[in-house]
Coordinates of C-alpha atoms in Angstrom, one line a residue:
X1 CA -12.3 9.3 20.1
X2 CA -10.4 12.0 22.1
X3 CA -7.3 12.6 20.9
X4 CA -3.6 12.1 21.7
X5 CA -2.2 14.7 23.5
X6 CA 0.6 16.0 20.6
X7 CA 4.6 16.2 22.0
X8 CA 6.2 19.8 22.3
X9 CA 8.6 19.6 19.8
X10 CA 11.5 21.8 18.6
X11 CA 14.5 20.7 16.3
X12 CA 18.2 21.6 16.9
X13 CA 19.1 24.2 14.8
X14 CA 23.3 25.0 14.4
X15 CA 23.6 26.6 11.3
X16 CA 26.3 24.3 10.1
X17 CA 28.6 25.1 7.9
X18 CA 30.0 22.9 5.7
X19 CA 33.2 20.6 7.0
X20 CA 35.3 22.1 4.4
X21 CA 35.0 25.8 5.6
X22 CA 35.7 24.7 9.4
X23 CA 38.8 22.9 7.7
X24 CA 42.0 24.5 9.1
X25 CA 45.3 24.1 7.7
X26 CA 47.8 21.7 9.6
X27 CA 45.1 20.0 12.2
X28 CA 44.7 16.1 11.5
X29 CA 42.5 13.7 12.9
X30 CA 44.8 10.8 13.1
X31 CA 48.6 11.3 13.5
X32 CA 50.2 8.7 10.9
X33 CA 53.8 7.2 12.8
X34 CA 57.2 7.5 10.0
X35 CA 57.6 4.0 8.2
X36 CA 60.4 2.3 10.3
X37 CA 63.7 2.1 8.6
X38 CA 63.8 -1.4 8.3
X39 CA 60.5 -1.2 6.5
X40 CA 62.3 1.4 3.7
X41 CA 64.8 -0.8 3.8
X42 CA 62.3 -3.9 1.9
X43 CA 59.9 -1.1 0.3
X44 CA 62.3 1.4 -1.4
X45 CA 61.0 4.8 -2.1
X46 CA 57.0 4.3 -2.3
X47 CA 56.8 6.9 -4.7
X48 CA 58.9 5.6 -6.8
X49 CA 56.2 2.0 -7.4
X50 CA 53.6 4.7 -8.2
X51 CA 52.7 4.6 -12.1
X52 CA 53.9 8.2 -13.7
X53 CA 50.7 8.9 -14.5
X54 CA 49.2 8.2 -10.7
X55 CA 51.2 10.6 -8.8
X56 CA 49.3 13.3 -7.9
X57 CA 50.8 17.5 -9.0
X58 CA 49.0 18.8 -5.9
X59 CA 47.5 18.1 -2.7
X60 CA 43.9 16.9 -2.4
X61 CA 41.1 19.6 -1.3
X62 CA 40.4 17.9 2.0
X63 CA 39.1 19.1 4.8
X64 CA 41.5 19.3 7.6
X65 CA 40.2 19.3 11.1
X66 CA 40.6 16.9 14.4
X67 CA 38.8 14.6 15.8
X68 CA 36.5 16.5 18.1
X69 CA 35.7 18.8 14.8
X70 CA 34.6 16.0 12.8
X71 CA 32.0 14.2 15.2
X72 CA 30.8 17.8 16.4
X73 CA 29.8 18.3 12.5
X74 CA 28.2 15.3 12.0
X75 CA 26.1 14.9 15.2
X76 CA 24.3 18.6 14.3
X77 CA 24.2 17.6 10.9
X78 CA 21.7 14.5 12.1
X79 CA 20.3 16.3 14.7
X80 CA 18.7 18.0 12.4
X81 CA 17.7 15.4 10.8
X82 CA 13.7 13.7 11.4
X83 CA 15.6 10.3 10.4
X84 CA 13.1 7.2 10.9
X85 CA 14.4 6.1 14.1
X86 CA 13.6 9.1 16.4
X87 CA 10.3 10.1 14.6
X88 CA 6.6 8.0 13.6
X89 CA 7.7 7.8 9.9
X90 CA 4.3 6.8 8.5
X91 CA 4.1 9.3 6.5
X92 CA 6.5 7.7 3.6
X93 CA 4.2 5.3 1.6
X94 CA 5.7 2.9 -0.8
X95 CA 8.7 2.9 1.0
X96 CA 7.4 0.7 3.1
X97 CA 9.2 2.9 6.9
X98 CA 9.4 -0.1 9.3
X99 CA 11.4 -0.9 12.2
X100 CA 15.6 -1.8 11.1
X101 CA 16.2 -4.4 14.1
X102 CA 20.0 -3.5 15.5
X103 CA 21.4 -6.5 16.0
X104 CA 21.3 -7.0 12.2
X105 CA 23.4 -4.0 12.3
X106 CA 26.4 -5.8 14.3
X107 CA 25.7 -9.0 12.2
X108 CA 26.9 -6.7 9.1
X109 CA 29.1 -4.7 11.1
X110 CA 31.2 -7.9 12.0
X111 CA 35.1 -7.8 11.1
X112 CA 33.9 -11.5 9.6
X113 CA 31.3 -9.9 7.2
X114 CA 33.4 -6.5 6.9
X115 CA 37.0 -7.6 6.1
X116 CA 35.8 -10.3 3.5
X117 CA 37.1 -9.3 0.0
X118 CA 34.9 -10.6 -3.3
X119 CA 37.9 -11.6 -4.9
X120 CA 39.4 -13.9 -1.9
X121 CA 38.9 -17.8 -2.4
X122 CA 35.3 -19.7 -1.9
X123 CA 37.1 -21.5 0.4
X124 CA 37.7 -19.0 2.3
X125 CA 34.3 -17.9 2.4
X126 CA 31.9 -20.7 3.1
X127 CA 30.0 -19.1 5.6
X128 CA 28.5 -15.6 3.5
X129 CA 28.4 -18.2 -0.2
X130 CA 26.4 -20.0 2.4
X131 CA 24.3 -17.4 3.4
X132 CA 23.7 -16.3 0.5
X133 CA 22.6 -19.6 -1.5
X134 CA 20.4 -20.9 2.2
X135 CA 18.2 -16.9 1.5
X136 CA 17.8 -17.9 -2.1
X137 CA 16.3 -21.1 -1.5
X138 CA 13.8 -19.0 1.2
X139 CA 12.8 -16.2 -1.5
X140 CA 12.6 -19.5 -4.2
X141 CA 9.6 -20.5 -1.4
X142 CA 8.4 -16.7 -0.6
X143 CA 8.0 -16.1 -4.8
X144 CA 7.2 -19.3 -6.1
X145 CA 9.4 -19.5 -8.5
X146 CA 12.8 -21.2 -9.4
X147 CA 15.9 -18.8 -9.0
X148 CA 16.9 -15.9 -7.8
X149 CA 19.8 -13.2 -7.8
X150 CA 20.6 -10.3 -5.6
X151 CA 23.0 -8.7 -7.7
X152 CA 20.5 -5.7 -8.2
X153 CA 21.0 -2.8 -5.4
X154 CA 17.6 -1.4 -6.2
X155 CA 14.0 -1.4 -6.9
X156 CA 15.6 0.1 -10.2
X157 CA 17.8 -1.9 -10.8
X158 CA 15.6 -5.1 -10.3
X159 CA 13.1 -4.0 -12.8
X160 CA 15.8 -3.6 -15.1
X161 CA 17.4 -6.8 -14.5
X162 CA 13.8 -8.0 -15.5
X163 CA 13.5 -6.2 -18.1
X164 CA 17.2 -7.6 -19.3
X165 CA 15.7 -10.7 -18.9
X166 CA 13.1 -10.6 -21.2
X167 CA 14.4 -9.0 -23.8
X168 CA 17.7 -11.7 -24.1
X169 CA 14.7 -14.3 -23.8
X170 CA 13.4 -13.0 -27.0
X171 CA 16.5 -12.9 -28.8
X172 CA 17.5 -16.1 -28.0
X173 CA 13.7 -17.5 -29.7
X174 CA 14.5 -14.9 -32.4
X175 CA 11.3 -12.7 -31.7
X176 CA 13.1 -9.7 -30.7
X177 CA 12.5 -7.2 -33.7
X178 CA 8.7 -8.6 -33.4
X179 CA 7.9 -8.0 -29.2
X180 CA 8.6 -4.4 -29.3
X181 CA 5.9 -3.4 -26.8
X182 CA 5.8 -3.6 -22.9
X183 CA 1.9 -3.0 -20.7
X184 CA 1.8 -1.6 -17.4
X185 CA -0.4 0.4 -15.4
X186 CA -0.6 4.0 -14.5
X187 CA -0.7 3.7 -11.1
X188 CA 2.8 1.3 -11.1
X189 CA 6.0 2.1 -9.8
X190 CA 7.3 4.7 -12.5
X191 CA 10.0 2.5 -12.9
X192 CA 8.2 -0.1 -14.2
X193 CA 7.6 2.1 -16.9
X194 CA 11.3 3.4 -17.4
X195 CA 13.5 0.3 -16.8
X196 CA 11.8 -1.4 -20.3
X197 CA 12.1 2.0 -21.6
X198 CA 15.8 1.6 -21.5
X199 CA 16.0 -1.9 -22.6
X200 CA 14.7 -0.3 -25.8
X201 CA 11.0 -1.1 -25.2
X202 CA 8.0 1.0 -26.2
X203 CA 5.8 1.1 -23.3
X204 CA 2.3 1.1 -23.0
X205 CA 0.5 2.7 -19.6
X206 CA -3.1 1.7 -19.0
X207 CA -5.2 3.6 -16.4
X208 CA -7.2 3.0 -13.8
X209 CA -11.3 2.6 -14.5
X210 CA -14.2 3.6 -11.7
X211 CA -12.8 0.1 -9.2
X212 CA -9.2 1.7 -9.5
X213 CA -7.5 -0.9 -11.8
X214 CA -7.7 -1.1 -15.4
X215 CA -10.4 -2.9 -17.5
X216 CA -9.5 -6.7 -18.7
X217 CA -11.3 -4.9 -21.9
X218 CA -8.3 -2.2 -21.6
X219 CA -5.7 -4.7 -21.5
X220 CA -7.4 -6.9 -24.3
X221 CA -7.4 -3.8 -26.5
X222 CA -3.2 -3.1 -26.6
X223 CA -2.3 -6.9 -26.2
X224 CA -0.9 -8.3 -29.5
X225 CA 1.8 -9.7 -31.6
X226 CA 3.6 -7.1 -30.5
X227 CA 3.4 -7.0 -26.9
X228 CA 7.0 -8.7 -24.9
X229 CA 5.4 -8.2 -21.4
X230 CA 3.2 -7.0 -18.6
X231 CA 5.3 -5.0 -15.6
X232 CA 2.6 -4.5 -13.3
X233 CA 2.6 -3.1 -9.1
X234 CA 0.1 -4.9 -7.1
X235 CA -1.0 -4.1 -5.0
X236 CA -0.4 -0.5 -6.6
X237 CA 0.7 2.5 -4.3
X238 CA -3.0 3.5 -4.1
X239 CA -3.6 0.0 -1.5
X240 CA -6.4 -0.8 -4.1
X241 CA -5.1 -5.1 -4.7
X242 CA -6.4 -5.9 -8.8
X243 CA -7.8 -8.9 -8.1
X244 CA -8.7 -9.8 -11.9
X245 CA -4.6 -9.6 -11.9
X246 CA -4.4 -13.6 -12.9
X247 CA -7.2 -12.9 -15.8
X248 CA -4.3 -10.6 -16.9
X249 CA -1.3 -12.1 -17.4
X250 CA -3.3 -15.2 -19.0
X251 CA -4.3 -12.6 -21.7
X252 CA -0.4 -11.5 -22.3
X253 CA 0.7 -15.4 -21.8
X254 CA -1.8 -16.1 -24.7
X255 CA -0.3 -13.3 -26.3
X256 CA 3.5 -15.0 -26.1
X257 CA 4.7 -12.7 -23.9
X258 CA 6.1 -12.6 -20.3
X259 CA 4.5 -11.4 -17.1
X260 CA 7.3 -9.2 -14.4
X261 CA 5.6 -8.4 -11.2
X262 CA 6.4 -5.3 -9.3
X263 CA 6.4 -7.2 -5.9
X264 CA 7.9 -3.9 -4.1
X265 CA 4.7 -3.1 -2.0
X266 CA 4.6 -6.4 -1.0
X267 CA 4.1 -6.1 2.9
X268 CA 0.4 -7.0 3.5
X269 CA 1.2 -10.3 1.4
X270 CA 3.9 -12.3 3.4
X271 CA 1.9 -15.9 3.9
X272 CA -1.0 -14.5 1.2
X273 CA -0.5 -14.2 -2.3
X274 CA 2.9 -15.5 -3.9
X275 CA 4.7 -14.6 -7.3
X276 CA 3.7 -17.8 -9.3
X277 CA 0.2 -18.0 -8.0
X278 CA 0.0 -14.5 -9.7
X279 CA 1.4 -16.6 -12.4
X280 CA 4.7 -14.2 -13.0
X281 CA 7.4 -15.2 -15.2
X282 CA 9.5 -12.8 -13.2
X283 CA 9.3 -11.0 -10.2
X284 CA 11.5 -8.8 -7.6
X285 CA 11.6 -8.3 -4.0
X286 CA 13.1 -4.7 -2.1
X287 CA 15.1 -6.3 0.2
X288 CA 15.3 -2.4 1.8
X289 CA 11.9 -2.2 1.9
X290 CA 9.0 -4.8 3.2
X291 CA 12.2 -7.0 4.5
X292 CA 13.9 -4.4 6.7
X293 CA 16.9 -3.5 5.7
X294 CA 17.3 0.3 6.1
X295 CA 16.8 2.4 2.8
X296 CA 20.1 4.4 4.3
X297 CA 19.7 7.7 2.3
X298 CA 19.0 5.6 -1.6
X299 CA 21.7 3.7 -0.5
X300 CA 22.3 -0.3 0.3
X301 CA 19.5 -1.8 -1.4
X302 CA 18.5 -4.9 -2.9
X303 CA 16.0 -5.6 -5.7
X304 CA 16.5 -9.8 -4.8
X305 CA 15.1 -10.3 -8.7
X306 CA 13.2 -13.8 -9.1
X307 CA 12.8 -16.0 -12.5
X308 CA 11.1 -19.1 -13.9
X309 CA 13.4 -22.4 -14.4
X310 CA 13.1 -21.7 -18.2
X311 CA 14.3 -18.0 -17.5
X312 CA 17.6 -19.3 -15.1
X313 CA 20.2 -19.0 -17.5
X314 CA 19.4 -15.6 -18.3
X315 CA 20.5 -14.0 -14.6
X316 CA 23.0 -11.9 -13.6
X317 CA 26.8 -13.5 -12.8
X318 CA 28.0 -14.6 -10.8
X319 CA 25.3 -17.0 -9.5
X320 CA 26.2 -19.2 -5.9
X321 CA 26.2 -22.8 -5.7
X322 CA 26.1 -25.8 -4.0
X323 CA 27.5 -29.6 -5.4
X324 CA 26.7 -31.2 -1.5
X325 CA 29.9 -30.3 0.1
X326 CA 31.0 -27.1 -0.8
X327 CA 29.4 -23.8 -1.4
X328 CA 31.5 -22.0 -4.9
X329 CA 30.7 -19.0 -6.9
X330 CA 30.0 -19.7 -10.5
X331 CA 30.6 -17.4 -13.7
X332 CA 29.3 -19.4 -16.2
X333 CA 26.6 -18.5 -18.3
X334 CA 26.9 -17.8 -21.8
X335 CA 23.5 -16.9 -22.0
X336 CA 23.6 -14.4 -18.5
X337 CA 22.3 -11.0 -18.6
X338 CA 25.8 -9.8 -17.7
X339 CA 26.7 -7.9 -14.7
X340 CA 23.8 -5.6 -13.3
X341 CA 26.3 -4.8 -10.8
X342 CA 29.5 -5.5 -9.5
X343 CA 30.1 -8.6 -7.6
X344 CA 27.2 -10.8 -5.7
X345 CA 25.4 -7.0 -5.1
X346 CA 25.2 -5.5 -1.8
X347 CA 25.7 -8.3 0.4
X348 CA 24.7 -6.4 3.6
X349 CA 20.9 -5.8 2.5
X350 CA 20.8 -9.4 2.0
X351 CA 22.4 -10.4 5.2
X352 CA 19.9 -8.1 7.5
X353 CA 17.1 -9.6 5.6
X354 CA 18.1 -12.8 6.0
X355 CA 18.5 -12.6 9.6
X356 CA 14.9 -10.9 10.1
X357 CA 13.4 -13.4 7.7
X358 CA 15.2 -16.3 10.2
X359 CA 13.8 -14.3 13.0
X360 CA 10.5 -14.6 12.3
X361 CA 9.2 -17.9 10.5
X362 CA 6.9 -18.7 8.0
X363 CA 3.9 -17.7 10.9
X364 CA 5.9 -14.4 11.4
X365 CA 6.2 -13.6 8.5
X366 CA 2.0 -13.5 8.0
X367 CA 2.0 -11.8 11.4
X368 CA 3.6 -8.6 9.9
X369 CA 1.4 -8.8 6.9
X370 CA -2.2 -9.1 9.0
X371 CA -0.5 -6.6 11.2
X372 CA 0.3 -3.9 8.5
X373 CA -2.9 -4.5 7.5
X374 CA -4.8 -3.9 10.7
X375 CA -2.8 -0.4 10.9
X376 CA -3.2 0.5 7.6
X377 CA -7.5 0.2 7.8
X378 CA -7.5 1.4 11.6
X379 CA -5.6 4.4 10.3
X380 CA -7.9 5.1 7.3
X381 CA -11.1 5.2 9.0
X382 CA -9.6 7.3 11.9
X383 CA -8.6 9.6 8.6
X384 CA -12.0 9.9 6.8
X385 CA -13.7 10.0 9.6
X386 CA -12.2 12.8 11.8
X387 CA -9.4 14.9 9.7
X388 CA -11.9 17.3 7.5
X389 CA -11.0 18.2 4.6
X390 CA -9.5 14.6 3.3
X391 CA -10.6 12.1 0.9
X392 CA -9.4 8.8 -0.5
X393 CA -9.0 7.7 -3.6
X394 CA -12.2 5.1 -5.1
X395 CA -13.4 5.4 -1.2
X396 CA -16.6 3.4 -2.5
X397 CA -15.4 1.3 -5.1
X398 CA -12.6 -0.1 -2.8
X399 CA -13.6 0.9 1.0
X400 CA -10.5 -1.5 2.4
X401 CA -6.9 -1.4 1.7
X402 CA -4.0 -3.2 2.2
X403 CA -1.1 -1.8 3.0
X404 CA -1.7 1.9 2.5
X405 CA -3.6 4.8 0.6
X406 CA -3.5 7.5 -1.8
X407 CA -5.6 10.3 0.0
X408 CA -6.0 13.6 -1.3
X409 CA -6.5 16.8 0.3
X410 CA -8.3 18.8 -2.7
X411 CA -11.1 19.3 -0.7
X412 CA -8.9 21.1 2.0
X413 CA -7.4 23.4 -0.7
X414 CA -10.6 24.5 -2.4
X415 CA -12.1 25.2 1.0
X416 CA -9.3 26.8 2.8
X417 CA -6.3 27.5 0.6
X418 CA -4.4 25.4 2.3
X419 CA -2.3 22.3 -0.1
X420 CA -0.9 19.0 0.3
X421 CA 2.6 20.3 0.7
X422 CA 1.0 22.8 3.4
X423 CA 0.4 20.1 5.4
X424 CA 3.4 18.6 4.9
X425 CA 6.0 21.0 5.9
X426 CA 3.3 21.8 9.6
X427 CA 3.5 18.0 9.9
X428 CA 7.3 18.8 10.8
X429 CA 6.4 21.0 13.5
X430 CA 4.9 18.3 15.2
X431 CA 8.2 16.1 15.0
X432 CA 6.6 13.7 11.9
X433 CA 9.0 13.3 8.8
X434 CA 7.8 14.9 5.7
X435 CA 5.1 12.4 4.0
X436 CA 5.4 10.7 0.3
X437 CA 2.5 12.3 -1.8
X438 CA 3.0 10.0 -4.6
X439 CA 4.8 9.2 -7.6
X440 CA 4.3 10.9 -11.4
X441 CA 2.3 11.3 -12.9
X442 CA -0.7 13.5 -10.6
X443 CA -3.8 10.8 -11.2
X444 CA -4.9 11.9 -7.6
X445 CA -5.0 15.4 -7.1
X446 CA -3.2 16.8 -4.1
X447 CA -2.0 13.6 -3.5
X448 CA -1.0 12.4 0.4
X449 CA 0.5 8.5 0.6
X450 CA 1.3 7.2 4.2
X451 CA 2.0 3.3 4.8
X452 CA 1.6 2.4 8.7
X453 CA 3.8 -1.1 8.7
X454 CA 3.4 -3.5 11.2
X455 CA 6.4 -1.5 13.5
X456 CA 4.2 1.2 14.5
X457 CA 1.6 0.7 17.7
X458 CA -1.8 2.1 17.7
X459 CA -0.5 5.0 20.2
X460 CA 2.0 6.0 17.2
X461 CA -0.8 6.1 14.6
X462 CA -3.0 7.8 17.2
X463 CA -0.4 10.6 17.7
X464 CA 0.2 10.3 14.0
X465 CA -3.4 10.8 12.7
X466 CA -4.1 13.9 15.9
X467 CA -1.7 16.1 14.4
X468 CA -3.3 15.7 11.1
X469 CA -6.1 16.6 12.3
X470 CA -4.6 19.7 14.0
X471 CA -3.6 20.5 11.4
X472 CA -6.8 20.4 9.4
X473 CA -8.6 22.1 11.8
X474 CA -6.1 25.0 11.8
X475 CA -6.8 25.1 8.2
X476 CA -10.1 26.0 8.3
X477 CA -10.0 28.3 11.4
X478 CA -6.3 30.3 11.1
X479 CA -5.0 28.8 7.7
X480 CA -2.1 31.8 7.4
X481 CA -0.1 29.3 10.7
X482 CA -0.4 26.8 8.5
X483 CA 0.5 28.3 5.1
X484 CA 3.6 30.0 7.3
X485 CA 4.9 26.3 8.6
X486 CA 7.3 25.3 9.3
X487 CA 8.0 27.2 12.6
X488 CA 10.5 24.1 14.7
X489 CA 13.0 23.4 12.8
X490 CA 16.4 24.5 11.5
X491 CA 14.8 26.2 7.7
X492 CA 11.9 27.7 7.2
X493 CA 10.0 27.4 4.4
X494 CA 11.8 27.2 1.5
X495 CA 11.1 28.7 -2.4
X496 CA 12.3 26.1 -4.1
X497 CA 12.4 27.2 -7.5
X498 CA 16.4 27.9 -6.9
X499 CA 17.4 24.7 -6.1
X500 CA 16.4 22.6 -9.2
X501 CA 18.2 25.5 -11.2
X502 CA 20.7 23.5 -12.7
X503 CA 22.7 26.7 -13.3
X504 CA 23.0 26.9 -9.2
X505 CA 23.6 23.0 -8.5
X506 CA 27.4 22.3 -6.8
X507 CA 28.0 18.7 -5.7
X508 CA 31.4 19.0 -4.5
X509 CA 33.4 21.6 -2.8
X510 CA 35.5 22.4 -5.8
X511 CA 32.3 23.3 -7.8
X512 CA 30.7 25.6 -5.3
X513 CA 34.1 27.4 -4.6
X514 CA 34.3 28.1 -8.6
X515 CA 30.7 29.0 -8.7
X516 CA 31.3 31.5 -5.9
X517 CA 34.4 33.1 -7.3
X518 CA 36.4 31.0 -4.2
X519 CA 38.9 28.9 -6.5

């Protein structure tokens, strides 16, 4: 196959200073009018209405700029950022970077939504309560489970909330002191270990065998009367689907434990696999991944939590109910784990995901999964056949993958001295976002994990693979070129050790001034 012509890319370089450093005393973006005498007559002196402990002794250290300066500053920063909407964002595996329909942004930015308040009366919020309720019914169908909460603000919170439900369940059964262990797999998302550990569980991790997933015998060896449950991602981040996961679940159930499925890697499973058929008692989905709501720099996510009827009473509060005539907010729940975050969670993510699912329907969701799998396997064949120095984990045992693959640049490093991080930097020179290597621990050496979702065309994939092939060819012919990358971005190669030095971190302007003797 002939290479796709690569674009002549160069990113903007503005050498933009901090917005605080651009401040000009007296500049304003908006001139606030004086309070009218009529209003003053009603309110009196405003300062008398403020509690003494809330009154500032000094003016806040805010930058003072006119509107054009503010606009230029953030536009320049955006031009120095390779975001999802301006590049072929195939490289961020496990993140499911897909197109987020812009019409859905219009929904969540409508004043009808943005000007609502979580404390307003339910009778004035019937529209959004109906959307929450209706989308719960959809998620019940997608998961096969019986109850849903959208309160968790991301995958980690979804897993944590499931761990909290698990703990509360065994507390009510009087088995909390006995059920102290959680089983997971080393290639499941790290939060499948971290979240249960945060709730006080001891975590046992199973390593993969020659097939790319743990053996049933290894699971049976660690299951005991101490087992509270199993937290498992399937498919794991390697793209390998564990075909005996139901047997795993049955073993844990026989021991009295519960099964919690991490459905974060769900993009290749829509319409094909449900948590119910896997035997799960609980699961979570990331609405900011497979369900198209944008990641928003790790911000407005939602880890939709789904549970069986037996566990519904433990879900976070509040819940949305429908009595046949009106929707209402239900705070009652004496067995609930309480709040995971404020109010109903990130409803903007819920709104976007609801609109996305409604636009596709059942058949459309299945097409999403089929296209994601097709894209991934097409890219896999091209990469393995044409990119020298790359290999695929468990290639012979699991030759076909679902929505993503964990590759290795180990051979490239041995042959040329060019490793995965060097390839990662050079990709920037072709206008591509950095790829995701791997979650920890690094079971696969020199890892590389792309995920070509359904949003990308064959031409997109061909362009991306052509860049990988060119970088590989350069590594074998002129490795110093790759080692010196990037060349076409605003920042050249960074030595990152000092960036992680806690003594040098300054996450606020006040800390920065103090650290640099400017305070």
